[in-house]
Short mmCIF file of C-alpha atoms and ligand atoms in Angstrom, two decimals:
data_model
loop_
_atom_site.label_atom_id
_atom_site.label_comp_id
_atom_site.label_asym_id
_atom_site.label_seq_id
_atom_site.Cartn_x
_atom_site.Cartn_y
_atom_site.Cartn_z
CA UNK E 1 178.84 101.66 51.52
CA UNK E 2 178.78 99.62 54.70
CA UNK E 3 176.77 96.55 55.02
CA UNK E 4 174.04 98.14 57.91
CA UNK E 5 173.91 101.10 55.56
CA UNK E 6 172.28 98.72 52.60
CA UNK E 7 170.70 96.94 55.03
CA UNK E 8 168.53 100.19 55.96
CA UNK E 9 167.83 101.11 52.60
CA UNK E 10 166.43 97.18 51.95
CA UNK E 11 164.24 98.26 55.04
CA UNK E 12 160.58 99.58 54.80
CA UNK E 13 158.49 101.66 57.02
CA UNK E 14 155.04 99.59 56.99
CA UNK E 15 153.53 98.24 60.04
CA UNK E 16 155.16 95.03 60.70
CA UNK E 17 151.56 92.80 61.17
CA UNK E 18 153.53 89.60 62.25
CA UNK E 19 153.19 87.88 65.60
CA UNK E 20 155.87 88.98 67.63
CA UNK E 21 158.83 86.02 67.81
CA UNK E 22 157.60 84.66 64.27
CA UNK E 23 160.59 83.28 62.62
CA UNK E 24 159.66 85.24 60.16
CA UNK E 25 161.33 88.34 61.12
CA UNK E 26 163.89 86.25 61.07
CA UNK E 27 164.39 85.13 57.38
CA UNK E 28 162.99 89.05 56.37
CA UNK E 29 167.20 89.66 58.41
CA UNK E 30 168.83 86.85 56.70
CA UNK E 31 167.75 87.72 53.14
CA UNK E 32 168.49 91.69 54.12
CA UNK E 33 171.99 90.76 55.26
CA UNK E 34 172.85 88.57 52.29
CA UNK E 35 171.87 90.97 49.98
CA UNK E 36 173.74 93.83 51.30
CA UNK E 37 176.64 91.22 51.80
CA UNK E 38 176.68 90.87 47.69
CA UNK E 39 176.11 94.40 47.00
CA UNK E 40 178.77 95.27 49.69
CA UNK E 41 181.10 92.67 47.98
CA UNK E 42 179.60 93.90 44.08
CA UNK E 43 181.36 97.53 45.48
CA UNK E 44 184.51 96.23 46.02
CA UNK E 45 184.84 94.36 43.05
CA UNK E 46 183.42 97.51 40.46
CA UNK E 47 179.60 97.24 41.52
CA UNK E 48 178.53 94.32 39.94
CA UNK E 49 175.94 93.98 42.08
CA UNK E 50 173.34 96.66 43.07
CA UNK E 51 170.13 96.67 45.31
CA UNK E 52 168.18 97.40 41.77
CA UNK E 53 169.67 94.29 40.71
CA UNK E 54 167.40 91.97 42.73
CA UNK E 55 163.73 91.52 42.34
CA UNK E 56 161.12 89.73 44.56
CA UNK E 57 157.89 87.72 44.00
CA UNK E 58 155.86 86.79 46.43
CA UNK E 59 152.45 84.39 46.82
CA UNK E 60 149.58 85.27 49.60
CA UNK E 61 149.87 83.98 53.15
CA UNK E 62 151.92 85.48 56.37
CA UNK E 63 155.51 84.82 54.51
CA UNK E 64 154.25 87.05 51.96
CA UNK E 65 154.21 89.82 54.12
CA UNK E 66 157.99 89.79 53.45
CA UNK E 67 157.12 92.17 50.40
CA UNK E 68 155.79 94.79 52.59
CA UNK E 69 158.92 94.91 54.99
CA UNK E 70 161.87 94.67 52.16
CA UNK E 71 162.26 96.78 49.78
CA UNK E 72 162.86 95.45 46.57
CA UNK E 73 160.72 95.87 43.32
CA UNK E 74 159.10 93.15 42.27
CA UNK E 75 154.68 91.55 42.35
CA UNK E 76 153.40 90.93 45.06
CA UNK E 77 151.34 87.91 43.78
CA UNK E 78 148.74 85.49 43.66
CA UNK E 79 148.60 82.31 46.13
CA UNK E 80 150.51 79.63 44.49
CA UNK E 81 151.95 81.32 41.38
CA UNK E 82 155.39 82.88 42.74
CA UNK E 83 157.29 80.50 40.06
CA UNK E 84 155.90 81.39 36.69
CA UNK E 85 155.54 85.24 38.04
CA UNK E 86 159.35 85.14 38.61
CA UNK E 87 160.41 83.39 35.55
CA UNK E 88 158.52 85.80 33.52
CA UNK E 89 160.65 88.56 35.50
CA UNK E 90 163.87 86.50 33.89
CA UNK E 91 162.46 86.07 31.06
CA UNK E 92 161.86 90.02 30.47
CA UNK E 93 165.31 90.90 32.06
CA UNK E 94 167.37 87.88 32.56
CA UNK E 95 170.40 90.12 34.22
CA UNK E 96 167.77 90.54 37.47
CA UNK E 97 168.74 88.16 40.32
CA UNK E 98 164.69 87.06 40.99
CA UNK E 99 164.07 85.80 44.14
CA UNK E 100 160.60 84.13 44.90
CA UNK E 101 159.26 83.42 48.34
CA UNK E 102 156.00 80.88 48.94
CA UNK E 103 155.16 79.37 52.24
CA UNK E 104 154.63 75.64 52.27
CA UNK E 105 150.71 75.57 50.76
CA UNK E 106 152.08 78.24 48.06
CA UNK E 107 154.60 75.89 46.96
CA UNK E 108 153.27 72.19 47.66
CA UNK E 109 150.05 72.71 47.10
CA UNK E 110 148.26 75.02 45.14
CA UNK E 111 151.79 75.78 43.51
CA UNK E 112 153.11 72.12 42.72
CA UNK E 113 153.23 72.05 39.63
CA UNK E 114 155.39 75.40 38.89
CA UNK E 115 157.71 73.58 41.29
CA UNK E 116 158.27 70.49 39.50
CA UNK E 117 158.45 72.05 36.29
CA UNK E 118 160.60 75.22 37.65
CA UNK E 119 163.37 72.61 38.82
CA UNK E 120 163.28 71.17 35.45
CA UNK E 121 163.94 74.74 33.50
CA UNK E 122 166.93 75.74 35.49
CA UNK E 123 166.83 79.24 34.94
CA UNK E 124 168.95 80.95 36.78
CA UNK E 125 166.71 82.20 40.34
CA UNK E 126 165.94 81.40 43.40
CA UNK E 127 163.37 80.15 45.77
CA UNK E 128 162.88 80.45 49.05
CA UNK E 129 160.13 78.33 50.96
CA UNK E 130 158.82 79.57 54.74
CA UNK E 131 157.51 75.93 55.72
CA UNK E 132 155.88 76.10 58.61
CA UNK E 133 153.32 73.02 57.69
CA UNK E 134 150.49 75.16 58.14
CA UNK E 135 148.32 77.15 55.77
CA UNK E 136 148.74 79.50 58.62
CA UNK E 137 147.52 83.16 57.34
CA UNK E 138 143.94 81.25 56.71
CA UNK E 139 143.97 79.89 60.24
CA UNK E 140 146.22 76.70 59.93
CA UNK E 141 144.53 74.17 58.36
CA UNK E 142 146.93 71.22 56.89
CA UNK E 143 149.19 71.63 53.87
CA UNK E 144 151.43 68.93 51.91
CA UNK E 145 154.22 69.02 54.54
CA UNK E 146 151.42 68.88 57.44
CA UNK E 147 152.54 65.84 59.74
CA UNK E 148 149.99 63.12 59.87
CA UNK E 149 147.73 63.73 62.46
CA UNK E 150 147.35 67.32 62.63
CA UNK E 151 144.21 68.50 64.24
CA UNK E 152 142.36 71.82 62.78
CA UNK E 153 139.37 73.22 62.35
CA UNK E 154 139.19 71.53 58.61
CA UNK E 155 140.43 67.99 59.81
CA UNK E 156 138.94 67.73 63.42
CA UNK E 157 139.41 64.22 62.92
CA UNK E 158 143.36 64.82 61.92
CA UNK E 159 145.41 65.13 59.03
CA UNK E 160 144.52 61.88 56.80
CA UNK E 161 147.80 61.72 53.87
CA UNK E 162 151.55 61.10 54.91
CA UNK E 163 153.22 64.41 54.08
CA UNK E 164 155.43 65.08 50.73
CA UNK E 165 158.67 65.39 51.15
CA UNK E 166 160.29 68.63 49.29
CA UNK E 167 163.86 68.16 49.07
CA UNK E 168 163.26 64.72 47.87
CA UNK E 169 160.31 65.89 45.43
CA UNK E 170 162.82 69.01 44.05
CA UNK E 171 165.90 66.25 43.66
CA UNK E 172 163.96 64.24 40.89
CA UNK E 173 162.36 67.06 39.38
CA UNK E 174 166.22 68.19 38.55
CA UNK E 175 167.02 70.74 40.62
CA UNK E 176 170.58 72.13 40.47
CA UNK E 177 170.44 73.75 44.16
CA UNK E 178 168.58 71.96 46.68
CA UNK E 179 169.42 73.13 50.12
CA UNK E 180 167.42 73.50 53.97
CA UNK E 181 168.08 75.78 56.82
CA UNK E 182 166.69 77.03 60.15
CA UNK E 183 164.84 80.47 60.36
CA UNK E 184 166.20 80.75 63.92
CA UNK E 185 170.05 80.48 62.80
CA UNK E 186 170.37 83.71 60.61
CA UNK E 187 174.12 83.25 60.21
CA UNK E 188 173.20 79.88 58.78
CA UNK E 189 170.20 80.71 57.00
CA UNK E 190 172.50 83.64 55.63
CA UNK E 191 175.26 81.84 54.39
CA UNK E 192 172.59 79.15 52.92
CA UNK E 193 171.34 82.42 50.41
CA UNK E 194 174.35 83.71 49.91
CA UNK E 195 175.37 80.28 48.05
CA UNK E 196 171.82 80.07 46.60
CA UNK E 197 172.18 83.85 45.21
CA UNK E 198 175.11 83.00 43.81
CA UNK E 199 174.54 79.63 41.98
CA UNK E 200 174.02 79.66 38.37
CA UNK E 201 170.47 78.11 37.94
CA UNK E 202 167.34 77.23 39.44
CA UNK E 203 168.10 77.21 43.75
CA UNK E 204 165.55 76.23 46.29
CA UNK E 205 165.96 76.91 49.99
CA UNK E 206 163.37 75.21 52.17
CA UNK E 207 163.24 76.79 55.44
CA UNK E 208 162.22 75.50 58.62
CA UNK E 209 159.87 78.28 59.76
CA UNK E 210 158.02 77.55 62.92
CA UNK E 211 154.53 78.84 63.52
CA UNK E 212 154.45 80.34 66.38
CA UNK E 213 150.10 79.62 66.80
CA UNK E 214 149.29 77.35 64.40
CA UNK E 215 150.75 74.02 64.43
CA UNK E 216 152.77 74.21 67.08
CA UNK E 217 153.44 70.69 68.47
CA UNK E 218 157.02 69.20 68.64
CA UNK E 219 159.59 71.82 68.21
CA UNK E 220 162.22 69.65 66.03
CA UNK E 221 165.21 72.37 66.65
CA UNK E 222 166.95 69.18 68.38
CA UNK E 223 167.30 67.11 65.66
CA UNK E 224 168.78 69.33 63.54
CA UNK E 225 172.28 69.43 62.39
CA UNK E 226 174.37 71.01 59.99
CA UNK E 227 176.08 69.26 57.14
CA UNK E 228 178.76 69.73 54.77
CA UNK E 229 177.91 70.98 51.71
CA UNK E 230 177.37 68.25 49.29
CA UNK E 231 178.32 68.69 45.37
CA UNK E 232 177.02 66.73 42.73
CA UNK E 233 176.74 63.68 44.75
CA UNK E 234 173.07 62.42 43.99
CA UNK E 235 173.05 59.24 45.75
CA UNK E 236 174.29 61.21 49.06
CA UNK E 237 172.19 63.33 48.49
CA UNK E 238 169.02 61.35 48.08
CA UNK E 239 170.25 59.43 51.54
CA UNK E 240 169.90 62.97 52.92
CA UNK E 241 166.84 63.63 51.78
CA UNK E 242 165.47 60.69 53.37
CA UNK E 243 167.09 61.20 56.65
CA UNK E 244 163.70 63.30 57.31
CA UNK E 245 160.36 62.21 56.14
CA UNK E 246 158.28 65.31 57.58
CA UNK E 247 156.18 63.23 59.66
CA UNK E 248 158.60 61.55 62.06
CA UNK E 249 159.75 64.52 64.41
CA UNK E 250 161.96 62.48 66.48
CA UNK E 251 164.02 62.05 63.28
CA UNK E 252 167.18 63.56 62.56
CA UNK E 253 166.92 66.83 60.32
CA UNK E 254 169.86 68.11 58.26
CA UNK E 255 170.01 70.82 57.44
CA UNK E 256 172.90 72.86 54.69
CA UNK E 257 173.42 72.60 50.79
CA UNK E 258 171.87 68.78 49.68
CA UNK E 259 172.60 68.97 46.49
CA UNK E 260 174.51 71.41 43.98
CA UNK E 261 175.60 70.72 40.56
CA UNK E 262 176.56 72.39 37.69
CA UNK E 263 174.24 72.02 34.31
CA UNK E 264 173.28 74.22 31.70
CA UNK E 265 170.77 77.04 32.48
CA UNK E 266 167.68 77.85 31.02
CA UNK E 267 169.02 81.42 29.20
CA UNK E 268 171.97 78.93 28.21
CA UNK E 269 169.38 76.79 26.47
CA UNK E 270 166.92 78.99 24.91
CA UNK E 271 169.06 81.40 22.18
CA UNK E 272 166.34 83.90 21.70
CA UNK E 273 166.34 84.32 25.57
CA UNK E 274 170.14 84.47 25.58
CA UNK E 275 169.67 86.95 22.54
CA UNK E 276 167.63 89.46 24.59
CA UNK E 277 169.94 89.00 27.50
CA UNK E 278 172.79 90.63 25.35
CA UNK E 279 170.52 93.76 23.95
CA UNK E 280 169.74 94.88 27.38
C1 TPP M 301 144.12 80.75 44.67
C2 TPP M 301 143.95 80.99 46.14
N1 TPP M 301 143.60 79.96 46.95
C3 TPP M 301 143.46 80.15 48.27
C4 TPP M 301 143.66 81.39 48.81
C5 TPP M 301 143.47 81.58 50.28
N2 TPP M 301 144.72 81.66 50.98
C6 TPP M 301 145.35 82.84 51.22
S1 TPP M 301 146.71 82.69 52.19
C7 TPP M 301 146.49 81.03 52.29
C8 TPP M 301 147.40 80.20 53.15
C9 TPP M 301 148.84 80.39 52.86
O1 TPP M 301 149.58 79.33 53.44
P1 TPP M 301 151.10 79.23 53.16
O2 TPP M 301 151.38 79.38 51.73
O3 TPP M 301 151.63 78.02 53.82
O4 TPP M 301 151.65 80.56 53.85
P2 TPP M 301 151.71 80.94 55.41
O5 TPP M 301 150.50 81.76 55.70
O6 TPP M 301 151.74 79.69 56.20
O7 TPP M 301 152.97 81.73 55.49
C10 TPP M 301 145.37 80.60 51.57
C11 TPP M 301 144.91 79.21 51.46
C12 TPP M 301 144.00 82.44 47.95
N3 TPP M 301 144.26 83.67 48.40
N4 TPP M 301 144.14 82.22 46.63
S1 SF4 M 302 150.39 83.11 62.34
FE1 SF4 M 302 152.34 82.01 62.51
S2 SF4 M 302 153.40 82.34 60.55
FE2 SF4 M 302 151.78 83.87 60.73
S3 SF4 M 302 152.78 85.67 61.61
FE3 SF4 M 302 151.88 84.49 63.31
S4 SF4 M 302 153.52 83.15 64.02
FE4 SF4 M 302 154.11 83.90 62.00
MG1 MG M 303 152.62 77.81 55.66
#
C-alpha cells in the first residue's frame, strides 16, 4: 500500500475547528506521514507494523483536537492526564505503539508530575508536546513555558515566574529520548517521530507550535537551527538544553534529537508486565 493511501485512511472527516495557518495542521501531517512511513516500511518487511498498531491519547485544549482529525483508537482525555492514560494503554497491551499528545499547560502544568515520573518509568511510548506557551483553547492566559512578561487577561500586569525549561526538566527526570522540532518544518518534524516511534522507551518531542492569536510576540523561527543527533552524551546534551531558556527569544534555539540513550524499559523491568506482553 502506498504511503498517501495510509495517509487517507489515518484521515477523518470532522470539521477541522482550527484557525486557519495554525501549526497545528501541521504536526496533525507530520505524525500522518510518519506513521504511514512505518506501516509502509512494516509491509515491506512482513507487516510488522499496522495502522491498528498505534494508539493515541490526548488531554483538552486546541492540540487535542488532533484526536478528532486522525484516526487512530485511543481516549480522548482529561486536561493534564495524557501520561498515566497512555501508560495504562501499555500496560493493558504493551505491543501498542501509544502515542500521547498535551499542549504546553497539559504537560507543564496541570500534568507535571506524570512528566517527571513518566521519564523516570521508561516504558516504551511516546510524547508529543504542541508548546505554544499559551493555555490557548481557554483564551491564552500564561502557562510554565510562558515568557516573562506576557500580558493576558489573567496577568494584565504580565507574566510574574521565569519559565521552566522542558528539555532540561525531562533530562534529569531520566528520559531516554529527549528531542525538539519546528511545527512549520514537517520533513523535520517527521523525521524527529519517526526516530521517536522507533526508540525503545519513554520519547518526548517538544514542538515549537506557534499560536497563531494568542501569544503571538517574537516569532523565534530565526534562531533556530538544526543539530546533529546527539547519543548518550549527557553533558552535550545538558549544554544544549541550556542554549534556550524559554524566555530569551533572541537566543539561539536548537532544535533535533538532544539526547538518546539506551537503558532498560519499563516492560523490561516489571516481569509480570513482560509476562502479559508474551500471552497476548
Ligand atoms: C482539570 C482541568 N483544568 C482546566 C481545564 C480547562 N482547560 C481546558 S483547555 C485548557 C488550556 C489548554 O492549554 P494547553 O494544554 O497549552 O493546550 P492548547 O490549547 O494551547 O493547545 C484549560 C486550562 C480543564 N478542562 N480541566
Ligand atoms: S487558538 Fe492558536 S493554537 Fe488554537 S487553533 Fe487557533 S492558532 Fe491554533
Ligand atoms: Mg498551549
Amino acid at each position: 500500500m502506498i504511503i498517501e493511501s495510509i495517509k487517507q485512511k489515518l484521515g477523518t472527516k470532522n470539521v477541522n475547528t482550527w484557525c486557519p495557518g495554525c501549526p497545528n495542521f501541521m504536526i496533525l501531517e507530520s505524525v500522518k506521514r510518519t506513521i504511514a512511513k512505518l506501516v509502509e516500511e512494516g509491509e515491506k518487511s512482513g507487516g510488522k507494523i499496522r495502522v491498528e498498531d498505534f494508539a493515541m491519547v490526548t488531554g483538552i485544549g486546541c492540540h487535542a483536537k488532533i484526536f478528532d482529525y486522525l484516526n487512530l483508537s485511543g481516549i480522548y482525555g482529561l486536561h493534564g492526564r495524557v501520561l498515566p492514560t497512555a501508560l495504562g494503554i501499555k500496560l493493558g497491551n504493551p505491543k501498542l505503539n501509544v502515542l500521547g499528545f498535551s499542549g504546553d499547560g497539559d504537560a507543564y502544568a496541570e500534568g507535571m508530575e506524570h512528566f517527571i515520573h513518566n521519564c523516570r518509568y521508561n516504558a516504551d511510548m511516546t510524547y508529543i508536546v504542541h508548546d505554544n506557551r499559551a493555555f490557548s483553547l481557554t483564551t491564552g492566559q500564561a502557562t510554565p513555558t510562558s515568557q516573562q512578561g506576557y500580558k493576558t487577561k489573567s496577568e494584565p500586569l504580565g507574566e510574574m515566574f521565569e519559565p521552566i525549561n522542558p528539555i532540561k526538566l525531562a533530562l534529569v527526570s531520566g528520559a531516554t529520548f529527549v528531542a525538539r522540532c519546528n511545527a512549520k518544518d514537517i520533513t523535520h518534524t517527521s523525521e524527529i517521530l519517526e526516530k521517536a516511534i522507533k526508540h525503545k522507551g519513554f520519547s518526548f518531542v517538544e514542538i515549537i507550535q506557534d499560536c497563531l492569536i494568542f501569544n503571538v510576540g517574537d516569532n523565534f523561527d530565526k534562531n533556530l537551527y538544526k543539530i546533529e543527533d546527539n547519543k548518550e552524551d549527557m553533558g552535550k546534551a545538558m549544554k544544549l538544553a541550556d542554549e534556550f531558556d524559554y524566555n530569551h527569544l533572541n537566543e539561539k534555539v536548537p532544535i533535533g534529537v538532544i539526547y538518546q540513550a539506551d537503558k532498560p524499559v519499563l516492560n523490561e523491568k516489571w516481569k509480570i508486565l513482560c509476562d502479559a506482553g508474551k500471552k497476548k
